[in-house]
Amino acid sequence: MSRLIVTTYEEACRVIEQLGILPLSGSIPSHPSLDSITDPAAWHTSAETDPWLWRDRFASEGVAAYGRFIGTRPLLIARDIFPLVKCLLASPQTVKERYAAGLLARASVQIYEIIQQNHGIEVRQLKKLAYMQGKADKHDFDQALVDLQHTADIVISGTAENRNDQGNKSGWNGTCYMVAEQWMEEHGITPSQLSPTDAKAQVFDWLQPRWDEQAVAYLHKKLALFPSGEGKE
């Protein structure tokens, strides 16, 4: 799987289905990533063969959940195992309860509620509604998004064109976010009813025949604190 094998979106979909988890870049030892199985020359060409565009299609078409679920780098989790991963990542407390317990910043609650009320909201509109458009707000805004992805409360749902007040396209397409349960419902993905411990066991039962031992060991280490804690970098 380390050699160049993928030239089309459909082939990449099959790789995600086979591996279950595919990082965009090499963040898992002895494990493929989207950039390692595609031609570097194909990236950022805006053609149908551009893997940079595929990452949004995976999310918007329900092929894989997309986000910074483990650590700080984005990865793709196949729809077949995402309910299990979400189950083991999810906190037993609501977003508001975690804020009350001092586990989340106020910005996380505010941003989660805005996303919950605006399915697939584009990041610039999200900043506007959260009143976090200034440079001083950047760190808190970015950290809130990462924190909410670490517990699989939200996912990246695709991208959208940025429009100015006159309705004309302005600048680069922006990342869109959706509450994970809403994304799953939209794509017909059934939530897992397992306990976090059982979900974790099933995830590794699924991955071990498909992954290199070093990659499995890495993920075990990253998820060592789950389901009882926060396994973050």
mmCIF file of C-alpha atoms in Angstrom:
data_model
loop_
_atom_site.group_PDB
_atom_site.id
_atom_site.type_symbol
_atom_site.label_atom_id
_atom_site.label_comp_id
_atom_site.label_asym_id
_atom_site.label_seq_id
_atom_site.Cartn_x
_atom_site.Cartn_y
_atom_site.Cartn_z
ATOM 1 C CA MET A 1 0.000 0.000 0.000
ATOM 2 C CA SER A 2 3.008 2.335 0.242
ATOM 3 C CA ARG A 3 3.534 2.546 -3.504
ATOM 4 C CA LEU A 4 1.546 4.809 -5.817
ATOM 5 C CA ILE A 5 -1.729 3.007 -6.535
ATOM 6 C CA VAL A 6 -4.508 5.580 -6.710
ATOM 7 C CA THR A 7 -5.328 7.763 -9.714
ATOM 8 C CA THR A 8 -9.107 8.191 -9.416
ATOM 9 C CA TYR A 9 -11.601 9.170 -6.733
ATOM 10 C CA GLU A 10 -13.307 5.783 -6.991
ATOM 11 C CA GLU A 11 -10.023 3.978 -6.319
ATOM 12 C CA ALA A 12 -9.416 6.183 -3.290
ATOM 13 C CA CYS A 13 -12.879 5.334 -1.962
ATOM 14 C CA ARG A 14 -12.008 1.649 -2.135
ATOM 15 C CA VAL A 15 -8.756 2.236 -0.227
ATOM 16 C CA ILE A 16 -10.666 4.009 2.556
ATOM 17 C CA GLU A 17 -13.181 1.170 2.703
ATOM 18 C CA GLN A 18 -10.352 -1.380 2.917
ATOM 19 C CA LEU A 19 -8.263 0.427 5.553
ATOM 20 C CA GLY A 20 -10.984 2.075 7.625
ATOM 21 C CA ILE A 21 -8.792 5.051 8.554
ATOM 22 C CA LEU A 22 -6.710 7.044 6.072
ATOM 23 C CA PRO A 23 -4.801 10.197 7.100
ATOM 24 C CA LEU A 24 -4.362 12.957 4.533
ATOM 25 C CA SER A 25 -0.631 12.961 5.258
ATOM 26 C CA GLY A 26 1.731 10.504 6.920
ATOM 27 C CA SER A 27 0.764 10.713 10.584
ATOM 28 C CA ILE A 28 0.471 6.954 11.307
ATOM 29 C CA PRO A 29 3.721 4.919 11.145
ATOM 30 C CA SER A 30 3.840 2.109 8.558
ATOM 31 C CA HIS A 31 0.430 3.133 7.261
ATOM 32 C CA PRO A 32 -0.649 4.708 3.967
ATOM 33 C CA SER A 33 -1.916 8.251 3.698
ATOM 34 C CA LEU A 34 -3.750 9.962 0.882
ATOM 35 C CA ASP A 35 -0.619 11.838 -0.165
ATOM 36 C CA SER A 36 1.527 8.668 -0.103
ATOM 37 C CA ILE A 37 -0.738 6.710 -2.467
ATOM 38 C CA THR A 38 -1.272 9.467 -5.020
ATOM 39 C CA ASP A 39 0.910 11.354 -7.472
ATOM 40 C CA PRO A 40 2.235 14.625 -5.960
ATOM 41 C CA ALA A 41 1.789 16.250 -9.361
ATOM 42 C CA ALA A 42 -1.965 15.573 -9.195
ATOM 43 C CA TRP A 43 -2.484 17.760 -6.122
ATOM 44 C CA HIS A 44 -3.910 21.282 -6.359
ATOM 45 C CA THR A 45 -4.625 21.051 -10.073
ATOM 46 C CA SER A 46 -8.407 21.546 -9.650
ATOM 47 C CA ALA A 47 -8.905 18.578 -11.985
ATOM 48 C CA GLU A 48 -11.101 15.558 -11.242
ATOM 49 C CA THR A 49 -7.902 13.674 -10.386
ATOM 50 C CA ASP A 50 -6.906 16.212 -7.697
ATOM 51 C CA PRO A 51 -6.806 14.443 -4.284
ATOM 52 C CA TRP A 52 -7.150 17.830 -2.553
ATOM 53 C CA LEU A 53 -10.691 18.008 -3.944
ATOM 54 C CA TRP A 54 -11.441 14.373 -3.133
ATOM 55 C CA ARG A 55 -11.173 14.938 0.612
ATOM 56 C CA ASP A 56 -14.280 17.103 0.509
ATOM 57 C CA ARG A 57 -16.146 14.643 -1.707
ATOM 58 C CA PHE A 58 -15.471 11.836 0.753
ATOM 59 C CA ALA A 59 -17.222 13.888 3.433
ATOM 60 C CA SER A 60 -20.006 15.436 1.357
ATOM 61 C CA GLU A 61 -20.918 12.094 -0.249
ATOM 62 C CA GLY A 62 -20.839 10.154 3.023
ATOM 63 C CA VAL A 63 -17.899 7.918 2.070
ATOM 64 C CA ALA A 64 -15.924 8.849 5.182
ATOM 65 C CA ALA A 65 -16.056 11.141 8.174
ATOM 66 C CA TYR A 66 -13.421 13.858 7.867
ATOM 67 C CA GLY A 67 -11.791 15.694 10.736
ATOM 68 C CA ARG A 68 -9.068 15.984 13.357
ATOM 69 C CA PHE A 69 -10.388 13.142 15.462
ATOM 70 C CA ILE A 70 -7.055 11.817 16.728
ATOM 71 C CA GLY A 71 -4.268 14.325 17.295
ATOM 72 C CA THR A 72 -4.055 17.506 15.267
ATOM 73 C CA ARG A 73 -3.853 16.225 11.697
ATOM 74 C CA PRO A 74 -6.984 15.556 9.633
ATOM 75 C CA LEU A 75 -7.899 12.035 8.640
ATOM 76 C CA LEU A 76 -10.709 10.101 7.002
ATOM 77 C CA ILE A 77 -12.673 7.389 8.814
ATOM 78 C CA ALA A 78 -14.739 5.035 6.661
ATOM 79 C CA ARG A 79 -18.484 5.194 7.206
ATOM 80 C CA ASP A 80 -18.565 1.512 8.223
ATOM 81 C CA ILE A 81 -16.434 2.033 11.323
ATOM 82 C CA PHE A 82 -17.049 5.706 12.119
ATOM 83 C CA PRO A 83 -19.971 4.883 14.471
ATOM 84 C CA LEU A 84 -17.594 2.704 16.512
ATOM 85 C CA VAL A 85 -14.839 5.347 16.549
ATOM 86 C CA LYS A 86 -17.333 8.055 17.478
ATOM 87 C CA CYS A 87 -18.628 5.863 20.289
ATOM 88 C CA LEU A 88 -15.197 5.460 21.862
ATOM 89 C CA LEU A 89 -14.171 9.108 21.320
ATOM 90 C CA ALA A 90 -17.403 10.647 22.571
ATOM 91 C CA SER A 91 -17.590 12.142 26.042
ATOM 92 C CA PRO A 92 -20.330 10.842 28.363
ATOM 93 C CA GLN A 93 -21.087 14.493 29.125
ATOM 94 C CA THR A 94 -22.807 17.004 26.869
ATOM 95 C CA VAL A 95 -20.897 20.010 25.575
ATOM 96 C CA LYS A 96 -22.555 22.232 28.198
ATOM 97 C CA GLU A 97 -21.768 19.769 30.978
ATOM 98 C CA ARG A 98 -18.116 19.684 29.949
ATOM 99 C CA TYR A 99 -18.025 23.479 29.989
ATOM 100 C CA ALA A 100 -19.587 23.556 33.444
ATOM 101 C CA ALA A 101 -16.962 21.052 34.624
ATOM 102 C CA GLY A 102 -14.141 23.197 33.257
ATOM 103 C CA LEU A 103 -13.259 20.730 30.488
ATOM 104 C CA LEU A 104 -14.197 23.000 27.575
ATOM 105 C CA ALA A 105 -13.851 26.694 26.889
ATOM 106 C CA ARG A 106 -16.918 28.856 26.476
ATOM 107 C CA ALA A 107 -16.012 29.303 22.800
ATOM 108 C CA SER A 108 -16.490 25.565 22.225
ATOM 109 C CA VAL A 109 -20.064 25.691 23.530
ATOM 110 C CA GLN A 110 -20.865 28.755 21.448
ATOM 111 C CA ILE A 111 -19.376 27.291 18.271
ATOM 112 C CA TYR A 112 -21.054 23.902 18.790
ATOM 113 C CA GLU A 113 -24.471 25.512 19.206
ATOM 114 C CA ILE A 114 -24.022 27.604 16.062
ATOM 115 C CA ILE A 115 -23.015 24.530 14.040
ATOM 116 C CA GLN A 116 -25.945 22.597 15.510
ATOM 117 C CA GLN A 117 -28.347 25.316 14.339
ATOM 118 C CA ASN A 118 -26.705 25.831 10.923
ATOM 119 C CA HIS A 119 -26.048 22.492 9.216
ATOM 120 C CA GLY A 120 -22.936 22.569 7.058
ATOM 121 C CA ILE A 121 -21.988 26.121 8.015
ATOM 122 C CA GLU A 122 -18.958 27.576 6.252
ATOM 123 C CA VAL A 123 -16.092 28.608 8.520
ATOM 124 C CA ARG A 124 -16.175 32.315 7.717
ATOM 125 C CA GLN A 125 -19.888 32.517 8.467
ATOM 126 C CA LEU A 126 -19.253 30.537 11.644
ATOM 127 C CA LYS A 127 -16.654 33.085 12.762
ATOM 128 C CA LYS A 128 -19.083 35.897 11.985
ATOM 129 C CA LEU A 129 -21.941 34.404 14.002
ATOM 130 C CA ALA A 130 -19.574 33.629 16.884
ATOM 131 C CA TYR A 131 -18.182 37.197 16.810
ATOM 132 C CA MET A 132 -14.686 35.724 16.486
ATOM 133 C CA GLN A 133 -13.428 37.362 13.294
ATOM 134 C CA GLY A 134 -10.477 39.225 14.809
ATOM 135 C CA LYS A 135 -6.857 38.093 14.870
ATOM 136 C CA ALA A 136 -7.005 37.900 18.657
ATOM 137 C CA ASP A 137 -9.779 35.308 18.379
ATOM 138 C CA LYS A 138 -7.952 32.960 15.997
ATOM 139 C CA HIS A 139 -6.322 30.698 18.589
ATOM 140 C CA ASP A 140 -9.475 30.255 20.675
ATOM 141 C CA PHE A 141 -11.584 29.668 17.560
ATOM 142 C CA ASP A 142 -9.221 27.084 16.066
ATOM 143 C CA GLN A 143 -8.773 25.318 19.410
ATOM 144 C CA ALA A 144 -12.533 25.082 19.923
ATOM 145 C CA LEU A 145 -12.938 23.386 16.542
ATOM 146 C CA VAL A 146 -10.149 20.906 17.323
ATOM 147 C CA ASP A 147 -11.562 20.132 20.784
ATOM 148 C CA LEU A 148 -15.002 19.422 19.315
ATOM 149 C CA GLN A 149 -13.504 17.152 16.647
ATOM 150 C CA HIS A 150 -11.430 15.229 19.220
ATOM 151 C CA THR A 151 -14.655 14.076 20.864
ATOM 152 C CA ALA A 152 -16.382 13.570 17.498
ATOM 153 C CA ASP A 153 -19.020 16.179 18.325
ATOM 154 C CA ILE A 154 -18.499 17.757 14.911
ATOM 155 C CA VAL A 155 -17.117 16.729 11.521
ATOM 156 C CA ILE A 156 -15.906 18.560 8.447
ATOM 157 C CA SER A 157 -18.792 18.148 6.027
ATOM 158 C CA GLY A 158 -17.200 19.557 2.863
ATOM 159 C CA THR A 159 -16.509 22.995 1.430
ATOM 160 C CA ALA A 160 -18.581 25.890 0.128
ATOM 161 C CA GLU A 161 -17.895 28.906 -2.046
ATOM 162 C CA ASN A 162 -17.295 32.123 -0.168
ATOM 163 C CA ARG A 163 -19.699 34.853 -1.299
ATOM 164 C CA ASN A 164 -19.520 38.587 -0.690
ATOM 165 C CA ASP A 165 -22.497 40.782 0.210
ATOM 166 C CA GLN A 166 -23.346 41.085 -3.492
ATOM 167 C CA GLY A 167 -23.542 37.302 -3.858
ATOM 168 C CA ASN A 168 -20.390 37.029 -5.942
ATOM 169 C CA LYS A 169 -17.716 34.415 -5.320
ATOM 170 C CA SER A 170 -14.886 35.831 -3.238
ATOM 171 C CA GLY A 171 -11.648 34.069 -2.361
ATOM 172 C CA TRP A 172 -11.034 30.390 -1.680
ATOM 173 C CA ASN A 173 -13.735 27.867 -0.854
ATOM 174 C CA GLY A 174 -14.220 27.552 2.889
ATOM 175 C CA THR A 175 -14.386 24.487 5.129
ATOM 176 C CA CYS A 176 -17.860 23.557 6.342
ATOM 177 C CA TYR A 177 -18.797 21.921 9.637
ATOM 178 C CA MET A 178 -21.699 19.807 10.824
ATOM 179 C CA VAL A 179 -22.661 18.107 14.072
ATOM 180 C CA ALA A 180 -21.570 14.468 13.712
ATOM 181 C CA GLU A 181 -25.027 13.020 14.406
ATOM 182 C CA GLN A 182 -26.530 15.236 11.711
ATOM 183 C CA TRP A 183 -23.869 14.164 9.208
ATOM 184 C CA MET A 184 -24.519 10.511 10.002
ATOM 185 C CA GLU A 185 -28.284 10.918 9.668
ATOM 186 C CA GLU A 186 -27.892 12.746 6.363
ATOM 187 C CA HIS A 187 -25.891 9.829 4.947
ATOM 188 C CA GLY A 188 -27.922 6.994 6.445
ATOM 189 C CA ILE A 189 -25.270 5.903 8.961
ATOM 190 C CA THR A 190 -26.652 4.181 12.055
ATOM 191 C CA PRO A 191 -25.094 5.177 15.400
ATOM 192 C CA SER A 192 -23.476 2.465 17.498
ATOM 193 C CA GLN A 193 -25.259 1.386 20.678
ATOM 194 C CA LEU A 194 -22.172 -0.299 22.140
ATOM 195 C CA SER A 195 -20.381 0.816 25.262
ATOM 196 C CA PRO A 196 -17.159 2.749 24.587
ATOM 197 C CA THR A 197 -15.108 -0.226 25.802
ATOM 198 C CA ASP A 198 -16.862 -2.658 23.465
ATOM 199 C CA ALA A 199 -16.662 -0.178 20.586
ATOM 200 C CA LYS A 200 -12.922 0.169 21.102
ATOM 201 C CA ALA A 201 -12.500 -3.621 21.061
ATOM 202 C CA GLN A 202 -14.479 -3.892 17.835
ATOM 203 C CA VAL A 203 -12.449 -1.117 16.190
ATOM 204 C CA PHE A 204 -9.201 -2.989 16.807
ATOM 205 C CA ASP A 205 -10.732 -6.338 15.849
ATOM 206 C CA TRP A 206 -11.631 -4.715 12.534
ATOM 207 C CA LEU A 207 -8.276 -2.974 11.998
ATOM 208 C CA GLN A 208 -5.765 -5.623 13.043
ATOM 209 C CA PRO A 209 -6.136 -7.910 9.990
ATOM 210 C CA ARG A 210 -5.835 -4.875 7.703
ATOM 211 C CA TRP A 211 -3.053 -2.830 9.302
ATOM 212 C CA ASP A 212 0.670 -3.217 9.866
ATOM 213 C CA GLU A 213 1.561 -4.127 13.472
ATOM 214 C CA GLN A 214 3.413 -0.859 13.982
ATOM 215 C CA ALA A 215 0.379 1.138 12.860
ATOM 216 C CA VAL A 216 -1.904 -0.819 15.199
ATOM 217 C CA ALA A 217 0.504 -0.241 18.108
ATOM 218 C CA TYR A 218 0.563 3.487 17.338
ATOM 219 C CA LEU A 219 -3.214 3.729 17.401
ATOM 220 C CA HIS A 220 -3.385 1.717 20.624
ATOM 221 C CA LYS A 221 -1.043 4.278 22.177
ATOM 222 C CA LYS A 222 -3.001 7.251 20.848
ATOM 223 C CA LEU A 223 -6.249 5.830 22.186
ATOM 224 C CA ALA A 224 -4.794 4.512 25.448
ATOM 225 C CA LEU A 225 -6.800 6.963 27.556
ATOM 226 C CA PHE A 226 -10.069 6.218 25.817
ATOM 227 C CA PRO A 227 -12.844 5.678 26.661
ATOM 228 C CA SER A 228 -12.145 7.123 30.111
ATOM 229 C CA GLY A 229 -10.202 10.225 29.149
ATOM 230 C CA GLU A 230 -9.060 12.650 26.501
ATOM 231 C CA GLY A 231 -6.550 11.048 24.122
ATOM 232 C CA LYS A 232 -5.023 14.088 22.494
ATOM 233 C CA GLU A 233 -1.614 15.188 21.402
#
